[in-house]
Short mmCIF file of C-alpha atoms in Angstrom, two decimals:
data_model
loop_
_atom_site.label_atom_id
_atom_site.label_comp_id
_atom_site.label_asym_id
_atom_site.label_seq_id
_atom_site.Cartn_x
_atom_site.Cartn_y
_atom_site.Cartn_z
CA MET A 1 -3.94 -15.79 -47.28
CA LYS A 2 -0.52 -14.33 -48.07
CA LEU A 3 0.50 -10.98 -46.61
CA ASN A 4 3.19 -8.65 -47.80
CA ARG A 5 5.60 -7.16 -45.25
CA LYS A 6 3.64 -3.92 -44.83
CA GLU A 7 0.34 -5.75 -44.25
CA PHE A 8 1.98 -8.18 -41.81
CA LEU A 9 3.49 -5.39 -39.71
CA SER A 10 0.20 -3.50 -39.69
CA LEU A 11 -1.75 -6.57 -38.53
CA SER A 12 0.89 -7.45 -35.91
CA GLY A 13 0.71 -3.96 -34.46
CA LYS A 14 -3.08 -4.07 -34.20
CA THR A 15 -2.94 -7.48 -32.52
CA LEU A 16 -0.38 -6.36 -29.95
CA MET A 17 -2.31 -3.18 -29.24
CA GLY A 18 -5.31 -5.32 -28.30
CA LEU A 19 -3.50 -7.45 -25.75
CA PRO A 20 -4.31 -6.58 -22.10
CA PHE A 21 -0.66 -6.61 -21.09
CA PHE A 22 0.45 -4.22 -23.83
CA PRO A 23 2.03 -1.27 -21.94
CA ALA A 24 -0.07 1.86 -22.19
CA LEU A 25 2.98 4.06 -22.43
CA MET A 26 4.40 2.04 -25.34
CA THR A 27 1.43 3.11 -27.43
CA GLN A 28 2.04 6.66 -26.28
CA ALA A 29 5.69 6.43 -27.35
CA TRP A 30 4.63 5.22 -30.81
CA SER A 31 2.15 8.09 -31.10
CA HIS A 32 4.73 10.82 -30.62
CA PRO A 33 7.89 11.57 -32.61
CA GLU A 34 9.96 12.16 -29.46
CA THR A 35 10.47 9.63 -26.67
CA PRO A 36 11.96 10.45 -23.24
CA LYS A 37 15.66 11.15 -23.48
CA MET A 38 18.24 9.55 -21.25
CA MET A 39 18.87 11.71 -18.19
CA THR A 40 22.03 10.85 -16.28
CA GLY A 41 22.90 14.04 -14.40
CA GLU A 42 23.62 14.33 -10.70
CA ALA A 43 20.66 13.63 -8.42
CA MET A 44 20.03 15.78 -5.36
CA ILE A 45 18.40 14.01 -2.42
CA GLU A 46 17.04 15.77 0.64
CA VAL A 47 15.76 13.89 3.68
CA LYS A 48 13.55 15.25 6.45
CA VAL A 49 11.83 13.73 9.47
CA LYS A 50 8.34 15.09 10.09
CA LYS A 51 6.20 14.49 13.16
CA LEU A 52 2.70 13.43 12.10
CA ILE A 53 0.11 14.05 14.81
CA LEU A 54 -2.74 11.56 15.14
CA LYS A 55 -6.28 12.87 15.56
CA HIS A 56 -6.92 10.17 18.18
CA THR A 57 -4.53 7.98 20.14
CA TRP A 58 -3.84 5.05 17.81
CA THR A 59 -4.02 1.73 19.64
CA ILE A 60 -3.69 -1.77 18.22
CA SER A 61 -3.12 -5.08 19.99
CA ARG A 62 0.61 -4.49 20.59
CA ASN A 63 1.08 -0.73 21.15
CA SER A 64 -0.32 2.81 21.25
CA SER A 65 0.89 6.11 19.81
CA ASP A 66 -0.15 9.76 19.53
CA PHE A 67 2.26 10.63 16.73
CA LYS A 68 4.55 9.06 14.14
CA ASN A 69 7.95 10.27 12.97
CA ASN A 70 7.92 9.67 9.22
CA VAL A 71 10.83 10.26 6.86
CA PHE A 72 10.32 12.27 3.68
CA VAL A 73 12.53 12.30 0.59
CA ARG A 74 12.87 14.98 -2.08
CA LEU A 75 14.61 13.66 -5.20
CA GLU A 76 15.57 16.21 -7.85
CA LYS A 77 17.28 15.78 -11.19
CA ASP A 78 17.13 17.75 -14.43
CA GLY A 79 14.62 20.17 -12.91
CA ILE A 80 12.12 17.42 -12.02
CA VAL A 81 11.26 16.66 -8.39
CA GLY A 82 9.94 13.38 -7.00
CA TYR A 83 8.66 12.89 -3.45
CA GLY A 84 8.85 9.80 -1.28
CA GLU A 85 7.94 8.79 2.25
CA ALA A 86 8.94 6.16 4.79
CA ALA A 87 6.75 5.19 7.75
CA PRO A 88 9.08 3.23 10.09
CA ASN A 89 7.38 0.49 12.09
CA VAL A 90 8.79 -0.97 15.31
CA ARG A 91 7.23 -4.36 14.47
CA TYR A 92 9.90 -4.70 11.77
CA GLY A 93 12.78 -3.19 13.74
CA GLU A 94 12.54 0.15 11.96
CA SER A 95 13.07 3.69 13.25
CA ALA A 96 13.29 7.16 11.76
CA GLU A 97 16.98 7.37 12.67
CA LYS A 98 17.90 4.07 10.98
CA THR A 99 15.76 4.94 7.97
CA VAL A 100 17.49 8.29 7.45
CA LYS A 101 20.87 6.58 7.75
CA ARG A 102 20.01 3.90 5.18
CA ILE A 103 18.69 6.47 2.71
CA GLN A 104 21.87 8.50 3.05
CA GLU A 105 24.02 5.39 2.62
CA ALA A 106 22.17 4.40 -0.56
CA SER A 107 21.83 7.84 -2.14
CA HIS A 108 24.95 7.40 -4.29
CA LEU A 109 23.13 4.66 -6.23
CA LEU A 110 20.95 7.34 -7.82
CA ASN A 111 23.82 9.44 -9.17
CA ASN A 112 24.69 9.31 -12.87
CA ARG A 113 21.78 6.95 -13.53
CA ASP A 114 19.09 7.01 -16.16
CA PHE A 115 16.00 7.16 -13.95
CA PHE A 116 13.98 5.40 -16.65
CA HIS A 117 16.06 2.32 -15.76
CA TYR A 118 14.11 2.21 -12.51
CA VAL A 119 14.07 -1.60 -12.33
CA GLU A 120 17.86 -1.64 -12.34
CA ILE A 121 17.93 1.04 -9.65
CA LYS A 122 15.47 -0.96 -7.53
CA GLU A 123 17.73 -4.01 -7.71
CA ALA A 124 20.69 -1.91 -6.60
CA LEU A 125 18.72 -0.48 -3.66
CA ASP A 126 17.55 -3.97 -2.66
CA GLY A 127 21.17 -5.04 -2.39
CA VAL A 128 22.19 -2.16 -0.13
CA ILE A 129 19.17 -1.55 2.12
CA VAL A 130 18.40 -4.90 3.71
CA ASP A 131 16.99 -4.06 7.15
CA GLN A 132 14.75 -1.01 6.64
CA ASN A 133 12.21 -1.79 3.92
CA CYS A 134 10.51 1.55 4.48
CA ALA A 135 13.74 3.32 3.48
CA ARG A 136 13.69 1.48 0.15
CA ALA A 137 10.03 2.43 -0.17
CA ALA A 138 10.78 6.14 0.28
CA LEU A 139 13.41 6.10 -2.47
CA ASP A 140 11.34 3.92 -4.80
CA ILE A 141 8.26 6.13 -4.38
CA ALA A 142 10.30 9.27 -5.05
CA LEU A 143 11.90 7.65 -8.10
CA MET A 144 8.57 6.55 -9.55
CA ASP A 145 7.05 9.98 -8.87
CA TRP A 146 9.96 11.48 -10.81
CA VAL A 147 9.42 9.05 -13.71
CA GLY A 148 5.71 9.83 -13.90
CA LYS A 149 6.40 13.55 -13.91
CA ALA A 150 9.10 13.18 -16.57
CA LEU A 151 6.61 11.32 -18.76
CA GLY A 152 3.82 13.75 -17.89
CA VAL A 153 1.34 11.07 -16.76
CA PRO A 154 -0.11 9.74 -13.48
CA LEU A 155 1.66 6.59 -12.33
CA TYR A 156 -1.38 4.37 -12.78
CA ARG A 157 -0.93 4.92 -16.51
CA LEU A 158 2.37 3.01 -16.32
CA TRP A 159 0.34 -0.14 -15.60
CA GLY A 160 -2.51 0.72 -17.95
CA LEU A 161 -4.96 0.98 -15.04
CA ASN A 162 -8.34 2.68 -14.88
CA PRO A 163 -8.71 4.49 -11.52
CA GLU A 164 -12.50 4.19 -11.76
CA ARG A 165 -12.12 0.46 -11.11
CA ALA A 166 -10.59 0.95 -7.66
CA PRO A 167 -12.78 -0.42 -4.84
CA VAL A 168 -13.85 1.85 -1.98
CA THR A 169 -11.50 2.14 0.97
CA SER A 170 -12.37 1.22 4.53
CA PHE A 171 -11.75 3.56 7.46
CA SER A 172 -9.88 2.22 10.49
CA ILE A 173 -11.04 2.44 14.11
CA GLY A 174 -8.34 1.78 16.71
CA ILE A 175 -8.83 0.00 20.04
CA ASP A 176 -10.49 2.28 22.60
CA THR A 177 -13.21 2.58 25.21
CA PRO A 178 -16.78 1.86 24.11
CA GLU A 179 -17.61 5.56 24.37
CA MET A 180 -14.69 6.57 22.13
CA ILE A 181 -15.42 3.73 19.72
CA ARG A 182 -18.94 5.04 19.23
CA LYS A 183 -17.59 8.58 18.76
CA LYS A 184 -15.06 7.46 16.15
CA VAL A 185 -17.66 5.44 14.25
CA LYS A 186 -19.94 8.48 14.07
CA GLU A 187 -17.03 10.62 12.84
CA ALA A 188 -16.48 8.04 10.07
CA GLU A 189 -20.11 8.20 8.93
CA ALA A 190 -19.09 9.07 5.35
CA PHE A 191 -17.24 5.77 4.91
CA PRO A 192 -19.30 2.78 3.74
CA ILE A 193 -16.94 0.19 5.28
CA LEU A 194 -15.08 0.19 8.61
CA LYS A 195 -11.98 -1.70 9.69
CA ILE A 196 -11.99 -2.43 13.41
CA LYS A 197 -8.87 -3.19 15.43
CA VAL A 198 -9.17 -6.05 17.91
CA GLY A 199 -6.80 -8.59 19.46
CA THR A 200 -7.35 -8.01 23.20
CA ASP A 201 -9.63 -9.41 25.90
CA ARG A 202 -12.12 -6.62 25.08
CA ASP A 203 -12.90 -7.68 21.52
CA GLU A 204 -16.59 -8.39 22.07
CA GLU A 205 -17.03 -5.10 23.91
CA ILE A 206 -15.42 -3.23 21.00
CA ILE A 207 -17.55 -4.89 18.32
CA GLN A 208 -20.72 -4.41 20.38
CA ALA A 209 -19.90 -0.70 20.69
CA VAL A 210 -19.54 -0.49 16.91
CA ARG A 211 -22.78 -2.35 16.32
CA SER A 212 -24.64 -0.10 18.76
CA VAL A 213 -24.27 2.82 16.32
CA THR A 214 -23.95 1.27 12.85
CA ASP A 215 -24.86 -1.82 10.85
CA LYS A 216 -22.51 -1.11 7.93
CA PRO A 217 -20.05 -3.83 6.84
CA ILE A 218 -16.94 -4.17 8.99
CA ARG A 219 -13.58 -5.85 8.62
CA VAL A 220 -11.56 -6.93 11.62
CA ASP A 221 -7.80 -6.84 12.22
CA ALA A 222 -6.32 -8.65 15.23
CA ASN A 223 -2.69 -7.66 14.48
CA GLU A 224 -1.42 -11.07 15.72
CA GLY A 225 -3.32 -10.54 18.99
CA TRP A 226 -4.82 -14.02 19.38
CA LYS A 227 -2.14 -16.45 20.50
CA SER A 228 -3.83 -19.84 20.13
CA ARG A 229 -5.86 -21.38 17.35
CA GLU A 230 -8.63 -22.29 19.80
CA GLU A 231 -8.98 -18.67 20.89
CA ALA A 232 -8.95 -17.50 17.27
CA LEU A 233 -11.59 -20.07 16.30
CA GLU A 234 -13.90 -19.02 19.12
CA LYS A 235 -13.47 -15.31 18.32
CA ILE A 236 -14.08 -15.75 14.58
CA GLN A 237 -17.17 -17.88 15.11
CA TRP A 238 -18.61 -15.08 17.24
CA LEU A 239 -17.57 -12.40 14.72
CA LYS A 240 -19.30 -14.26 11.90
CA ASP A 241 -22.65 -13.25 13.38
CA GLN A 242 -21.60 -9.59 13.62
CA GLY A 243 -21.49 -8.84 9.90
CA VAL A 244 -17.70 -9.13 9.59
CA GLU A 245 -16.40 -9.54 6.03
CA PHE A 246 -12.94 -10.92 6.82
CA ILE A 247 -10.34 -11.26 9.54
CA GLU A 248 -6.82 -9.91 9.14
CA GLN A 249 -3.78 -11.57 10.78
CA PRO A 250 -5.59 -13.39 13.59
CA MET A 251 -2.45 -14.99 15.06
CA PRO A 252 1.31 -14.36 15.03
CA ALA A 253 2.89 -14.47 11.57
CA GLU A 254 5.07 -17.48 12.33
CA GLN A 255 2.07 -19.69 13.23
CA ILE A 256 1.29 -20.62 9.63
CA ASP A 257 0.27 -24.20 10.46
CA ASP A 258 -2.17 -22.98 13.09
CA ILE A 259 -3.67 -20.49 10.65
CA ALA A 260 -4.05 -23.23 8.03
CA TRP A 261 -5.84 -25.32 10.69
CA LEU A 262 -8.07 -22.34 11.47
CA ARG A 263 -8.87 -21.66 7.81
CA GLU A 264 -10.26 -25.19 7.42
CA ARG A 265 -12.74 -24.54 10.22
CA VAL A 266 -14.08 -21.04 9.62
CA ASP A 267 -16.35 -19.61 6.95
CA MET A 268 -14.60 -16.25 6.74
CA PRO A 269 -11.66 -15.11 4.58
CA ILE A 270 -8.35 -14.81 6.43
CA VAL A 271 -5.96 -12.12 5.20
CA ALA A 272 -2.20 -12.04 5.89
CA ASP A 273 -0.59 -8.79 7.02
CA GLU A 274 2.41 -9.20 9.29
CA ALA A 275 3.03 -12.59 7.65
CA VAL A 276 3.86 -11.04 4.27
CA LYS A 277 6.34 -8.32 3.37
CA THR A 278 7.72 -9.06 -0.11
CA ALA A 279 7.00 -11.40 -3.02
CA ALA A 280 9.35 -14.01 -1.53
CA ASP A 281 6.92 -14.53 1.38
CA ILE A 282 3.85 -15.27 -0.74
CA PRO A 283 4.20 -18.93 -1.89
CA ARG A 284 4.37 -20.32 1.65
CA LEU A 285 1.09 -18.60 2.56
CA VAL A 286 -0.99 -20.52 0.01
CA GLY A 287 -3.40 -22.81 1.87
CA ALA A 288 -3.23 -20.81 5.09
CA TYR A 289 -4.64 -17.49 3.87
CA ASP A 290 -7.25 -16.32 1.40
CA GLY A 291 -5.56 -13.00 0.65
CA ILE A 292 -2.63 -10.74 1.47
CA ASN A 293 -2.36 -7.15 2.66
CA ILE A 294 0.29 -5.41 0.56
CA LYS A 295 1.80 -2.26 2.06
CA LEU A 296 4.47 -0.18 0.35
CA MET A 297 6.34 0.20 3.63
CA LYS A 298 6.66 -3.57 4.00
CA SER A 299 7.37 -4.34 0.36
CA GLY A 300 9.95 -1.62 -0.19
CA GLY A 301 7.97 0.44 -2.68
CA LEU A 302 5.73 0.43 -5.73
CA GLN A 303 7.81 -1.85 -7.91
CA GLU A 304 7.89 -4.70 -5.40
CA ALA A 305 4.20 -4.17 -4.62
CA TRP A 306 3.43 -4.61 -8.32
CA ARG A 307 5.41 -7.87 -8.38
CA MET A 308 3.53 -9.08 -5.31
CA ILE A 309 0.18 -8.35 -6.92
CA GLN A 310 1.02 -10.38 -10.02
CA LEU A 311 2.34 -13.35 -8.04
CA ALA A 312 -0.53 -13.37 -5.55
CA LYS A 313 -3.12 -13.25 -8.31
CA ALA A 314 -1.39 -16.11 -10.13
CA LEU A 315 -1.56 -18.16 -6.92
CA GLY A 316 -5.26 -17.44 -6.41
CA LEU A 317 -4.91 -15.04 -3.48
CA LYS A 318 -7.04 -11.92 -3.01
CA ILE A 319 -5.32 -8.53 -2.92
CA MET A 320 -5.70 -5.94 -0.20
CA LEU A 321 -3.78 -2.67 -0.41
CA GLY A 322 -3.14 -1.23 3.02
CA CYS A 323 -0.96 1.33 4.75
CA MET A 324 0.74 2.44 7.94
CA ILE A 325 0.15 5.87 9.47
CA GLU A 326 1.24 7.85 6.41
CA SER A 327 0.83 11.23 4.77
CA SER A 328 -0.71 11.85 1.35
CA VAL A 329 2.66 11.07 -0.27
CA ALA A 330 2.70 7.35 0.54
CA ILE A 331 -1.09 7.02 0.38
CA SER A 332 -1.19 8.58 -3.09
CA ALA A 333 1.60 6.21 -4.14
CA ALA A 334 -0.29 3.10 -3.01
CA ALA A 335 -3.45 4.44 -4.63
CA GLN A 336 -1.79 4.21 -8.05
CA LEU A 337 -2.15 0.41 -7.78
CA ALA A 338 -5.67 0.50 -6.32
CA PRO A 339 -7.49 -0.81 -9.42
CA TYR A 340 -5.66 -4.13 -8.94
CA ALA A 341 -7.08 -4.58 -5.43
CA ASP A 342 -10.03 -6.58 -4.15
CA TRP A 343 -10.03 -4.58 -0.91
CA LEU A 344 -8.58 -1.20 0.06
CA ASP A 345 -7.53 0.26 3.40
CA LEU A 346 -5.84 3.50 2.37
CA ASP A 347 -6.75 5.85 5.18
CA GLY A 348 -3.45 6.55 6.96
CA ASN A 349 -3.44 10.21 5.95
CA LEU A 350 -7.01 10.63 7.21
CA LEU A 351 -5.94 9.61 10.72
CA ILE A 352 -3.49 12.53 11.11
CA SER A 353 -4.18 16.22 11.72
CA ASN A 354 -1.16 17.80 10.03
CA ASP A 355 -0.72 16.18 6.62
CA PRO A 356 2.08 18.18 4.93
CA PHE A 357 0.94 17.16 1.44
CA SER A 358 -2.26 16.77 -0.54
CA GLY A 359 -2.91 14.26 -3.28
CA VAL A 360 -5.47 11.50 -3.73
CA LYS A 361 -8.67 12.41 -1.87
CA VAL A 362 -11.47 10.23 -0.51
CA GLU A 363 -15.18 10.93 -0.94
CA GLN A 364 -17.69 8.44 0.46
CA GLY A 365 -14.88 5.89 0.48
CA LYS A 366 -14.06 6.40 -3.20
CA LEU A 367 -10.57 7.50 -4.22
CA ILE A 368 -10.47 10.78 -6.15
CA PHE A 369 -7.29 11.14 -8.20
CA PRO A 370 -5.87 14.60 -8.95
CA ASP A 371 -5.22 15.57 -12.56
CA ARG A 372 -1.45 15.76 -12.06
CA PRO A 373 1.46 13.54 -13.17
CA GLY A 374 3.41 11.13 -10.99
CA LEU A 375 1.86 10.66 -7.57
CA GLY A 376 -0.15 13.83 -8.08
CA VAL A 377 0.92 15.27 -4.72
CA GLU A 378 1.53 18.87 -3.74
CA GLY A 379 2.84 20.28 -0.48
CA THR A 380 5.67 21.81 1.45
CA PHE A 381 8.78 19.69 1.89
#
């Protein structure tokens, strides 16, 4: 069958529109006579440190805290404002002071730039901020929030995602006394899945306290707490009978060979957390882990998290989207990628009592997205 030029172009367009990777916003651009104009004016960046108060003392295998000092970014250009957040983590040598300094040092990279060239901006930020990934995350989140608002769409539309396909999120229970564990579990009654922190010599006591008040599915995170493969094997074999779905970072990140040994001997998925920060870390984890926990604060933002998702899926790894102790800014940012995930743990904002923003909500573990562009967050900077 021979086609004339008009028929060929029409058929080609229909074929492309049917491909799953065809960008949703490209179809939107074709549907409207005007596309976003280049905006290269001066950017104004404000940085603030806010003290986020935890509802309960937050204890994991390596430390405890009652509050977190997170760094917030307000990025304004051409009358549009984007918000970002950094949650510094001592495990990665980060602090609020260093994060603020890195953001200030890199702020010039956003001046006289077309913000729709966000990939180019990300590459520039990667080259300047090399020791505080959460600082890159704050700027990347603010930039992507700005882009979504400029386009007038939620960020998940940039990837053509359906928010209804996001799995339910778990709710995290930190290490505590049996009495407090039971209290926290009852407070989390609305959540269908719990994530329990372990990694100490009281692990069985903690799990037994959980099981004394609920039989709902649980996931377990040792935060590198078990130091030998024999200890990890014994603990996981016991946990298997307690209705545990998977174990997260059972041993220190550098013990990849030991974790590969462990994986051959247990019938439970093992998920990497501290062992993976960016896409560059993923290939070496194949064979040792069944999945990876992607956090915006480790990756350096939404763009790198998206790259990690694509690479991990190509290598046959499951995807978990997690978080640090964060406000609704960073949680709402991570939620934009939630439909890609096999597992979610986006509860950082639910663990604090003074969230300065509102955005994505949680009802019965299900993410509820606001009908607003960008991250969809509102609040007082």
